[in-house]
Short mmCIF file of C-alpha atoms and ligand atoms in Angstrom, two decimals:
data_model
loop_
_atom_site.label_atom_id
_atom_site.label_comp_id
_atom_site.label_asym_id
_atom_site.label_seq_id
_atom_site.Cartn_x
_atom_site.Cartn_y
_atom_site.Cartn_z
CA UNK E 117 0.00 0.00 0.00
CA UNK E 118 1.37 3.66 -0.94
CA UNK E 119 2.30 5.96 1.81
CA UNK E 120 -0.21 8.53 3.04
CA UNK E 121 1.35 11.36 2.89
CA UNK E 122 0.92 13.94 5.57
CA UNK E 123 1.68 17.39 5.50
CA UNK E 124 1.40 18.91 8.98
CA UNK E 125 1.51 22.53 9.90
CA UNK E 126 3.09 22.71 13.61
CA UNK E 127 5.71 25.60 14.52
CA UNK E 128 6.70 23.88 17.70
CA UNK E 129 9.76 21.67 17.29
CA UNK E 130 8.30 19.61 20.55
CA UNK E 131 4.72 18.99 19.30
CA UNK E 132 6.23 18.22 16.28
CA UNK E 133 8.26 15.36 17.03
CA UNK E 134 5.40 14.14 19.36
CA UNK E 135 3.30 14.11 16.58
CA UNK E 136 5.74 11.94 14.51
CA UNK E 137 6.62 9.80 16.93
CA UNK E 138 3.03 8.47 17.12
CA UNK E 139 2.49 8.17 13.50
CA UNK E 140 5.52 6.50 13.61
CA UNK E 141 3.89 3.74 15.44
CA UNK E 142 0.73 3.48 13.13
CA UNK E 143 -0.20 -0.28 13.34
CA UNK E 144 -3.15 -0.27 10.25
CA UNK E 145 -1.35 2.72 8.18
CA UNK E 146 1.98 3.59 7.26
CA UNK E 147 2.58 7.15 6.99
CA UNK E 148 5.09 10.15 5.52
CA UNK E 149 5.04 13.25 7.50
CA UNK E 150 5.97 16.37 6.27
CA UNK E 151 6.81 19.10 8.87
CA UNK E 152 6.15 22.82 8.04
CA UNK E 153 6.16 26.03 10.33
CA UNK E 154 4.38 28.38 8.92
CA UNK E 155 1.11 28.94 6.89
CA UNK E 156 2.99 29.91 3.88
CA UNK E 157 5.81 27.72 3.75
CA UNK E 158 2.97 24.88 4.09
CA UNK E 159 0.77 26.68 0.81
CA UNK E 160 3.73 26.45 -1.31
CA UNK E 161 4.09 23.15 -0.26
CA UNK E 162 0.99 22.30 -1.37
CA UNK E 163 1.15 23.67 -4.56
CA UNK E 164 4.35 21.93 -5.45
CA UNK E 165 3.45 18.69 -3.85
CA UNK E 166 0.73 16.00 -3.54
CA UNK E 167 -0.72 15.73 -0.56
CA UNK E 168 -3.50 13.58 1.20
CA UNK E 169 -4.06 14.91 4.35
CA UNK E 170 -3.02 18.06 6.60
CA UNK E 171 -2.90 18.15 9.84
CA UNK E 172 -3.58 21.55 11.13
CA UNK E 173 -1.93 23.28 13.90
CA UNK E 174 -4.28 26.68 14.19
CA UNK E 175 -1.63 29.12 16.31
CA UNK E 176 1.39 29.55 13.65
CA UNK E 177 3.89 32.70 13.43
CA UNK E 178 1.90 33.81 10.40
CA UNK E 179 -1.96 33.29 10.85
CA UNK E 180 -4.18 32.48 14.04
CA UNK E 181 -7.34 30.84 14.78
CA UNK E 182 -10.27 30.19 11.76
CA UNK E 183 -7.96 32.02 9.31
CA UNK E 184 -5.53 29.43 8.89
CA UNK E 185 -8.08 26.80 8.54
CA UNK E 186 -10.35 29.02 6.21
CA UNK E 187 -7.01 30.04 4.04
CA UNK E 188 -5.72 26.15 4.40
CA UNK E 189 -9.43 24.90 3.06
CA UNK E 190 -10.29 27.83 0.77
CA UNK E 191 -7.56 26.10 -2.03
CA UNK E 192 -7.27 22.43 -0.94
CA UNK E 193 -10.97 21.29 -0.51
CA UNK E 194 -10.45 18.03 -1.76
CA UNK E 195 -7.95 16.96 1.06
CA UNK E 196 -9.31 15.90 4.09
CA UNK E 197 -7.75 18.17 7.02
CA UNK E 198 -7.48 17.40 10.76
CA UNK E 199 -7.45 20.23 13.57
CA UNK E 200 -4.90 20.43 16.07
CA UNK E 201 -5.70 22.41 18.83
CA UNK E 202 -4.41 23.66 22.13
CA UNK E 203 -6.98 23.27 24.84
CA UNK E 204 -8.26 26.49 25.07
CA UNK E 205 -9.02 26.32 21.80
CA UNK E 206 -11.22 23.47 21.39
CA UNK E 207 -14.15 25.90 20.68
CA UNK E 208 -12.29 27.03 17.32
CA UNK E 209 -12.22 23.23 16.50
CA UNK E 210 -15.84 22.76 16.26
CA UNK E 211 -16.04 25.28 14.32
CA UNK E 212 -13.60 24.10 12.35
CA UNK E 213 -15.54 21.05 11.78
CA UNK E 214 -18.56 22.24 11.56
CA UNK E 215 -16.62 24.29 8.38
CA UNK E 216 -15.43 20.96 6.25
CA UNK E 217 -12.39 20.01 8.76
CA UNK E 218 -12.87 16.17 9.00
CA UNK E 219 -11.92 15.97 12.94
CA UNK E 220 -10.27 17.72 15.44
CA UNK E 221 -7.98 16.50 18.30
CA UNK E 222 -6.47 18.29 21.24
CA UNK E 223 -2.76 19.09 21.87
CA UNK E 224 -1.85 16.74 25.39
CA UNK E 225 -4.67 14.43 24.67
CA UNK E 226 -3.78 12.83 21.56
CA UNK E 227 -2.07 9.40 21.49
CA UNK E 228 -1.02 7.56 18.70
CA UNK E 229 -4.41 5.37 18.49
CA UNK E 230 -6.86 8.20 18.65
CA UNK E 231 -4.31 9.89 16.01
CA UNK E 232 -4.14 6.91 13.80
CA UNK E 233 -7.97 6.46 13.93
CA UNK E 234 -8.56 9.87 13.18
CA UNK E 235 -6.07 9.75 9.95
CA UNK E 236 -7.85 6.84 8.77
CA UNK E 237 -11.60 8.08 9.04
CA UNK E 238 -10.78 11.50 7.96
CA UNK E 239 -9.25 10.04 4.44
CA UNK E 240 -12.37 7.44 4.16
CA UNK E 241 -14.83 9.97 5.28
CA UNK E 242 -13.19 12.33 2.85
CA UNK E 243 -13.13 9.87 -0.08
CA UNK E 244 -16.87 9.05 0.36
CA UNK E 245 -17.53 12.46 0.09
CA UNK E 246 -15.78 13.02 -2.88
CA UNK E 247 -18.00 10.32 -4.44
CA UNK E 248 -21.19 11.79 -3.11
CA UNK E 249 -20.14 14.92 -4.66
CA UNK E 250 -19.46 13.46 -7.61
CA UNK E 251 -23.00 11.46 -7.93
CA UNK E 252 -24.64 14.27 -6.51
CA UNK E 253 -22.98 16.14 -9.76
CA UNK E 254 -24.34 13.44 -11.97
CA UNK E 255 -27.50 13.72 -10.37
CA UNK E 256 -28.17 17.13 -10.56
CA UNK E 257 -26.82 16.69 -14.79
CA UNK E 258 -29.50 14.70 -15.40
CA UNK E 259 -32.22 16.40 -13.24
CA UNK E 260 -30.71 19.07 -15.77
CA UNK E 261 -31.06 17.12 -18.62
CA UNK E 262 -34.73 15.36 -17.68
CA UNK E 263 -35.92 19.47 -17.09
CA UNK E 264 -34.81 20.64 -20.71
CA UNK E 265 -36.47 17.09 -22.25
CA UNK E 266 -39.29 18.09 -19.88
CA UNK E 267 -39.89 21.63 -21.12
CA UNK E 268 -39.01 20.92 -24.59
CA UNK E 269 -42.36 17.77 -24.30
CA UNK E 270 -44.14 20.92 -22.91
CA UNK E 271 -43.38 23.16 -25.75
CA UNK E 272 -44.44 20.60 -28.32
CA UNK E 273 -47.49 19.94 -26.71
CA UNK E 274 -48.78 23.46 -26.28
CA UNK E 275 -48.03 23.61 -30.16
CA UNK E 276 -50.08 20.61 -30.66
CA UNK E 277 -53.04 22.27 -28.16
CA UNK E 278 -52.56 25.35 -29.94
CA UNK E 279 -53.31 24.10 -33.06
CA UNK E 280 -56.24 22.26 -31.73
CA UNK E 281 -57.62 24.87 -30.11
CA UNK E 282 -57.35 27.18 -32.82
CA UNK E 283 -59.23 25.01 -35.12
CA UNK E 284 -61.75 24.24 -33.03
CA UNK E 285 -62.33 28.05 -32.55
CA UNK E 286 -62.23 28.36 -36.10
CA UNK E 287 -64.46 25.58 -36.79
CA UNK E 288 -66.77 27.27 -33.92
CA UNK E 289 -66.65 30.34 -36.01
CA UNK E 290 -67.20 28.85 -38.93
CA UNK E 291 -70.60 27.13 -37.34
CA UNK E 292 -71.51 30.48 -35.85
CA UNK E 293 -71.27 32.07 -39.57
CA UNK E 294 -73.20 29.30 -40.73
CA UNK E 295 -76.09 29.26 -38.52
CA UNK E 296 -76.53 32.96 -38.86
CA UNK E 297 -76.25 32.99 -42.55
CA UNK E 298 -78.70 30.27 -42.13
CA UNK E 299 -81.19 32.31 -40.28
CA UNK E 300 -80.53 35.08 -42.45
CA UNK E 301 -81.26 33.47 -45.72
CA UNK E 302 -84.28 32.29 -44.04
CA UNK E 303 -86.04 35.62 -42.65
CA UNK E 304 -84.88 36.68 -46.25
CA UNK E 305 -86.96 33.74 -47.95
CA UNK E 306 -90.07 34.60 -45.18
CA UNK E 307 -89.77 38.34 -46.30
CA UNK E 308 -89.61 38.20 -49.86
CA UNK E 309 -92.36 35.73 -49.90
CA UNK E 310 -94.65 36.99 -47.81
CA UNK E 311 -94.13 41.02 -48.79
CA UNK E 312 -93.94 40.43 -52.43
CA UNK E 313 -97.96 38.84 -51.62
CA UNK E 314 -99.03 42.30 -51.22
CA UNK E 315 -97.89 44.20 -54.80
CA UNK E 316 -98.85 40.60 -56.75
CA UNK E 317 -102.28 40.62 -55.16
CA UNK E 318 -102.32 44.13 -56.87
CA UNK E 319 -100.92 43.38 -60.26
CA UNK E 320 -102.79 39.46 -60.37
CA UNK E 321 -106.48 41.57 -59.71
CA UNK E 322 -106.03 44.52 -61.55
CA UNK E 323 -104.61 41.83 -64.77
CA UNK E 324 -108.02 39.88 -64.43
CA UNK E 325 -109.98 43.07 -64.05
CA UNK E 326 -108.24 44.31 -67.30
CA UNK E 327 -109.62 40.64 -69.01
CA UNK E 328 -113.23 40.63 -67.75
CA UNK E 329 -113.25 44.42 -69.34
CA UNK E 330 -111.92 44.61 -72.13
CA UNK E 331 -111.55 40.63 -73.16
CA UNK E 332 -112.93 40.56 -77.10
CA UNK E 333 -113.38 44.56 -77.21
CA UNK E 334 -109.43 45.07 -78.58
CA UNK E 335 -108.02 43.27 -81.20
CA UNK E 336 -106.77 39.55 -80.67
CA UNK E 337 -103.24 40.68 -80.03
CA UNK E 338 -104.51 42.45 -76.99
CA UNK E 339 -106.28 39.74 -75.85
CA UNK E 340 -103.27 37.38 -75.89
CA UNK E 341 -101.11 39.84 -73.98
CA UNK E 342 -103.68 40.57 -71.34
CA UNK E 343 -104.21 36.51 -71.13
CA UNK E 344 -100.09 35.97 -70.80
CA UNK E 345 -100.30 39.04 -68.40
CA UNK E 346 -103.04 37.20 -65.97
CA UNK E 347 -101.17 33.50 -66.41
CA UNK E 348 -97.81 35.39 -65.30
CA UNK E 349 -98.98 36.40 -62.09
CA UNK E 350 -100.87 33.44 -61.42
CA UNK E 351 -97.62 31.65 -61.77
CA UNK E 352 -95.74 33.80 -59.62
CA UNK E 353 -98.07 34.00 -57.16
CA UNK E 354 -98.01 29.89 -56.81
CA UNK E 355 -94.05 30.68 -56.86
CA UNK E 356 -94.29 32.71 -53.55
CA UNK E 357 -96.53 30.85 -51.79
CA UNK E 358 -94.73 27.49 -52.76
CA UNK E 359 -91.25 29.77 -51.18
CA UNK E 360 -92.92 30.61 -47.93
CA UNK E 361 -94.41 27.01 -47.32
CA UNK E 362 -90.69 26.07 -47.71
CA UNK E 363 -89.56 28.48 -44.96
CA UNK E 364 -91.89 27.68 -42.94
CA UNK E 365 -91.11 24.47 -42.47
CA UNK E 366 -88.59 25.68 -40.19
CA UNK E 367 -89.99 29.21 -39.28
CA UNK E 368 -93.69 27.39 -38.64
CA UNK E 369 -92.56 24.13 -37.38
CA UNK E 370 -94.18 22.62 -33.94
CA UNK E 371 -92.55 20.62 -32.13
CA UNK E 372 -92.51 17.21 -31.96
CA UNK E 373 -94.34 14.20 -29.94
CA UNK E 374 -94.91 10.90 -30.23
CA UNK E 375 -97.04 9.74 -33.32
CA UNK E 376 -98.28 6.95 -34.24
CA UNK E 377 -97.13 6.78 -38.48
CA UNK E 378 -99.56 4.23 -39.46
CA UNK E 379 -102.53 7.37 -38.49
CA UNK E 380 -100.39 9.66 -40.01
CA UNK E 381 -100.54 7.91 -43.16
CA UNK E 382 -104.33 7.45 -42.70
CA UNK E 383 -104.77 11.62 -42.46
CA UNK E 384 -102.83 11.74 -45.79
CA UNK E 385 -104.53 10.07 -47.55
CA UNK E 386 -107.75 11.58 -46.57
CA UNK E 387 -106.51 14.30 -48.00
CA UNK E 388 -105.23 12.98 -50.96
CA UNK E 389 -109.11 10.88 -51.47
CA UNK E 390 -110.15 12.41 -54.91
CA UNK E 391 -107.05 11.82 -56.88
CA UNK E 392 -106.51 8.13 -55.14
CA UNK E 393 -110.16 7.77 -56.76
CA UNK E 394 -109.84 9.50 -59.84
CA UNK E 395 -106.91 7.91 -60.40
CA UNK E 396 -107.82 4.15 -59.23
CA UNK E 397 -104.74 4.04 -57.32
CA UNK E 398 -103.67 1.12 -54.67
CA UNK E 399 -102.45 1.72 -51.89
CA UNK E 400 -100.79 -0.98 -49.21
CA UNK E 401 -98.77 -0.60 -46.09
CA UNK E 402 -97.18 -2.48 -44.07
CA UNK E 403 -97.17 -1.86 -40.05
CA UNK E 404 -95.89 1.34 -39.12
CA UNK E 405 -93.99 2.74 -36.26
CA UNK E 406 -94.33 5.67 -33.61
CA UNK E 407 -92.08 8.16 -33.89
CA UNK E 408 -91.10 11.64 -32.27
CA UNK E 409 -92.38 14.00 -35.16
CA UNK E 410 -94.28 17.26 -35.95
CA UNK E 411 -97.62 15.96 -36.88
CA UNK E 412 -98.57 18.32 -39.63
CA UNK E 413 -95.26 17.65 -41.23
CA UNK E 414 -95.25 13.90 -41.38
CA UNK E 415 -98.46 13.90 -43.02
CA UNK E 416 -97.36 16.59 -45.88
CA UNK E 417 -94.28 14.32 -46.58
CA UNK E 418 -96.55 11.26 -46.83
CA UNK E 419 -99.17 13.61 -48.51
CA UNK E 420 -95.91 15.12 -51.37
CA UNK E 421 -94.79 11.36 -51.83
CA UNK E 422 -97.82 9.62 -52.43
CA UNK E 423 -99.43 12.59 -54.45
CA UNK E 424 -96.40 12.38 -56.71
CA UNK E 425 -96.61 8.73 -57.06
CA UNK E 426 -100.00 9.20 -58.19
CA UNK E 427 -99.15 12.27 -60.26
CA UNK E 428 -96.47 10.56 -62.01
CA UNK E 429 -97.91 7.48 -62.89
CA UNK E 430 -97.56 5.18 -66.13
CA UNK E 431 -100.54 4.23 -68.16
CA UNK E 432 -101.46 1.37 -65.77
CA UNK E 433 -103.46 2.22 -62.66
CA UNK E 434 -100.89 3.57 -59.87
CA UNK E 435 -100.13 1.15 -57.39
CA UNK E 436 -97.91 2.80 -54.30
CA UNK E 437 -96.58 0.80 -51.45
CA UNK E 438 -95.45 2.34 -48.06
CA UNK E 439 -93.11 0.39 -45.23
CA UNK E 440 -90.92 0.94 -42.11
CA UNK E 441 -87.72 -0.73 -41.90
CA UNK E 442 -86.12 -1.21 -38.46
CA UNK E 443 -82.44 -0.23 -38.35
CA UNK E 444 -80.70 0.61 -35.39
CA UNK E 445 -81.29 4.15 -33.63
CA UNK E 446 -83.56 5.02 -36.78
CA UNK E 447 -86.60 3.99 -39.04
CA UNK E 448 -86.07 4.14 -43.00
CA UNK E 449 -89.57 4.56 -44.10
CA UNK E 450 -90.38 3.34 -48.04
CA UNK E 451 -92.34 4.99 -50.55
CA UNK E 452 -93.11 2.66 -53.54
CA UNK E 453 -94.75 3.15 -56.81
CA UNK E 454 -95.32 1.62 -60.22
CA UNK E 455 -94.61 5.10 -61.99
CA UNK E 456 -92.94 6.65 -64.76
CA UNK E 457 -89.64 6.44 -62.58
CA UNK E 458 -86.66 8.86 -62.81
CA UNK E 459 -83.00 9.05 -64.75
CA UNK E 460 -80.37 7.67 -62.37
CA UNK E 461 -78.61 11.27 -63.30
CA UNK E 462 -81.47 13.45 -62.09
CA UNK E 463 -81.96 12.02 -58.73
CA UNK E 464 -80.40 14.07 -56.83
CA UNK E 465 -81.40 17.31 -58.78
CA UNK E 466 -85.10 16.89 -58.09
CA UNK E 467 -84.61 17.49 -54.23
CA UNK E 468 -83.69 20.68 -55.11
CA UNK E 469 -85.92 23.91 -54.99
CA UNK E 470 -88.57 24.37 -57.99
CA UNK E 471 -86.38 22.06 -60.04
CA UNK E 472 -88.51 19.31 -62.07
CA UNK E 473 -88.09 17.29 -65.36
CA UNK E 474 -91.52 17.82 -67.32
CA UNK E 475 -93.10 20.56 -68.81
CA UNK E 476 -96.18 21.88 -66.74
CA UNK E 477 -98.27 21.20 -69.60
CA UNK E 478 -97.56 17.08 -69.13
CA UNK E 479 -97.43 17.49 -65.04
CA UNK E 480 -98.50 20.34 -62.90
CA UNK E 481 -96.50 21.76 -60.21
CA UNK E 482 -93.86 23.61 -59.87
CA UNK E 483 -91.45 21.48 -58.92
CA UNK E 484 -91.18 22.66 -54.47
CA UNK E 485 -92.95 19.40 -53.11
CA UNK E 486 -89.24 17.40 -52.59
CA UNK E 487 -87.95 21.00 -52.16
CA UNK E 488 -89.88 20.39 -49.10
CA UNK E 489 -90.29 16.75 -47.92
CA UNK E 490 -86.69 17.28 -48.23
CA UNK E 491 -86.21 20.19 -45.50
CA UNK E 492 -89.29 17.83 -43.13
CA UNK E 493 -86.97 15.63 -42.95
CA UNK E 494 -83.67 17.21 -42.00
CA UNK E 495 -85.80 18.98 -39.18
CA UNK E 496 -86.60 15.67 -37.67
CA UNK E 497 -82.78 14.76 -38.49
CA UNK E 498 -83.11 12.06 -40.87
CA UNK E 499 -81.97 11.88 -44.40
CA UNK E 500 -83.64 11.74 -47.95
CA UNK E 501 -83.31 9.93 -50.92
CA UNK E 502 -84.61 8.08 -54.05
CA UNK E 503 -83.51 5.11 -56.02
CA UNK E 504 -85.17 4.93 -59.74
CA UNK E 505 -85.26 3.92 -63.10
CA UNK E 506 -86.51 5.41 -66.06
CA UNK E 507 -89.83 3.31 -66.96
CA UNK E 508 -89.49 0.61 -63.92
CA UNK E 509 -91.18 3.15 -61.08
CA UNK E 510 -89.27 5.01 -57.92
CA UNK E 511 -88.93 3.94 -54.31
CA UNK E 512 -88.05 7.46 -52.11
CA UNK E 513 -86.65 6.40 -48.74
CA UNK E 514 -86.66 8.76 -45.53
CA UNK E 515 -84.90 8.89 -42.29
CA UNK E 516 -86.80 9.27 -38.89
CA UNK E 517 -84.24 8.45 -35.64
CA UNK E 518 -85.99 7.43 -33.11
P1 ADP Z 758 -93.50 18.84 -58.67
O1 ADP Z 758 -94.22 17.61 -58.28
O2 ADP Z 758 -94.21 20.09 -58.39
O3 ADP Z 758 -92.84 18.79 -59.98
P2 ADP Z 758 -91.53 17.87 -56.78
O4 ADP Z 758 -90.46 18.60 -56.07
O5 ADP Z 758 -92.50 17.12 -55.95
O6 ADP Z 758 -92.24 18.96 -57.64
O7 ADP Z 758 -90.86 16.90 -57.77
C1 ADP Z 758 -89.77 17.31 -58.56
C2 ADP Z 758 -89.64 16.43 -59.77
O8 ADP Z 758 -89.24 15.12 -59.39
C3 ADP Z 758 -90.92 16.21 -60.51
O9 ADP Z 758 -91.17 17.26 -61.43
C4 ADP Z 758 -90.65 14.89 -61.20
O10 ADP Z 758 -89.93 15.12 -62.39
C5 ADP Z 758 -89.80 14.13 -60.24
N1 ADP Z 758 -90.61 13.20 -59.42
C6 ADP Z 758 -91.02 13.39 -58.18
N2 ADP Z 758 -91.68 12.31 -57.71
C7 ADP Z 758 -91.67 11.39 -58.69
C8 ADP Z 758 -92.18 10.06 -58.84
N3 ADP Z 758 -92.85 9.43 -57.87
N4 ADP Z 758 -91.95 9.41 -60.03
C9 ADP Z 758 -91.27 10.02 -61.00
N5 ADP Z 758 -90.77 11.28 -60.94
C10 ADP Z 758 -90.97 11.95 -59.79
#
């Protein structure tokens, strides 16, 4: 084992060679002393020289007290020191201790046992500090380390919420805009409808008053123009009133409770009786459902459906079917006929305001009926739609959830 080597501050040739007499006699460690008198000579020492321990004599010719421990310690930290002090001083040694001095021991009562013991503690006291140091270093690099990974995770994810959030605002926005333009468009449709009534009323009577008077009195040119005149605003009026029924669907809508379909469909076609008879149409059913509906507006879709089956029939006698099908958290209710049925292409077209595919001369209307069973629907938030073929009849499906 290598030598510990001992440098030990002591201006008193007696103490001294007390000192090293004792280590001299070191049983468990084997030790080279190193003798210096003052605080000076002993810092140059220990910047030319290894050293791993210093025994500490407080009272030299150059420094007293705390300073020479505090000048000592303040440039060796890493070697463990020992206090020796003269018994007056022992207060001065706690406080050494309590400083970073690894023990202290008392001139007069040290012998070489309590000398030796104390030389071999302080180095393994000192080494396992080193090494706590030196993990608590490690430590306290990756509690560094874990913090920067930590706040970089954190950055990232507010980036992530902030993009969330600002969609969702935006899509908020966007739903906002939406509903009002919504509104809008509808008070619009209400509006125009309902205070364009009031000039047509004006133009439609005063037209027809103009035919009654002076029908066969001007020349035949006349005639026709007062006749396309009265026909014009008959049309339009239909138009308007055909608009506001469609806005009121939502503007006028009641609300809803439960209803028993198969009644509904009964009311319908009590109001559809003359052109079922005129038209010897069939009609069958299969059993329907209670749902959670507006009344009057379940029995104006059946009432559109079945009056259009009947409308646009074939030669044959129409023959319309009607069922409820079951299907999870909804009914799909059928609508059957025999009919001229529609081009694939068209089917979606025909949902759409006053949009039809025949003249009015072949087919009256003007084209709002789907227009509107359309918008019933989507109140009761279901879905439309209609699969056809040209010549082989339609079957128009609708949504009810339940
Ligand atoms: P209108 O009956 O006044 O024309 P609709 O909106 O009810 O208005 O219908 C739009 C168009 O859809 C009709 O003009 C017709 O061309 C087509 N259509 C609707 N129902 C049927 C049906 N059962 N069979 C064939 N075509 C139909």
């Amino acid at each position: 084992m290598d030598k510990i080597k001992i440098l030990f501050f002591e201006d008193s040739p007696g103490d001294a060679g007390l000192i090293e007499e004792m280590i001299d006699e070191s049983v468990y460690c084997s030790c080279q002393l190193e003798v210096v008198e003052t605080l000076n000579e002993g810092l140059n020492y220990l910047g030319l020289n290894e050293v791993d321990l210093i025994l500490l004599d407080l009272g030299l010719p150059d420094s007293d007290g705390m300073d020479t421990f505090n000048e000592v310690k303040s440039n060796n930290s890493n070697i463990p020191i020992i206090i020796l002090t003269g018994l007056k001083d022992e207060n001065i040694g706690i406080n050494a201790v309590k400083k970073g001095a690894q023990d202290y021991l008392i001139k007069g009562e040290v012998e070489h046992k309590l000398l030796e013991r104390s030389i071999i503690y302080s180095l393994e006291r000192k080494r396992i500090e080193i090494e706590l140091q030196k993990y608590h270093e490690i430590l306290e690099e990756q509690v560094e380390e874990r913090t920067k990974e930590l706040a970089n995770a954190n950055a990232l994810l507010k980036i992530e919420i902030d993009k969330h959030k600002k969609t969702e605002a935006q899509l908020e926005n966007l739903l906002m805009e939406l509903k009002r333009s919504n509104k809008e468009l509808e008070q619009f449709a209400y509006v125009a409808s309902h205070d364009l009534q009031e000039p047509l009323r004006m133009v439609s009577s005063f037209t027809q008053l103009l035919e009654r008077k002076y029908k066969g009195k001007l020349d035949q040119d006349a005639d026709d123009y007062i006749k396309f005149a009265v026909d014009g605003a008959q049309r339009m009026q239909q138009l308007i009133n055909d608009l506001l029924a469609y806005s009121r669907v939502t503007t006028g809508g009641k609300k809803f409770e439960m209803v028993n379909m198969e009644n509904i469909l009964t009311e319908s076609l009590s109001n559809l009786k003359l052109s079922v008879e005129e038209n010897n149409a069939t009609i069958t059913h299969e059993s329907l459902p209670y749902v959670r509906a507006d009344q009057s507006q379940v029995v104006q879709l059946f009432q559109n459906l079945i009056g259009n089956a009947i409308k646009f029939r074939r030669e044959e006698p129409p023959e319309i079917h009607i069922s409820a099908q079951n299907s999870g958290d909804k009914w799909i209710f059928q609508v059957s006929d025999n009919g001229i049925g529609i081009d694939p292409q068209y089917v979606n077209h025909i949902f759409k305001v006053f949009q039809r595919l025949h003249g009015r001369e072949n087919y009256p209307g003007t084209g709002i009926g789907l227009s509107i069973c359309k918008k019933i629907v989507e109140r009761h938030g279901g879905e439309m739609w209609v699969n056809s073929k040209l010549g082989k009849g339609s079957q128009f499906f609708f949504t009810i959830s339940k």
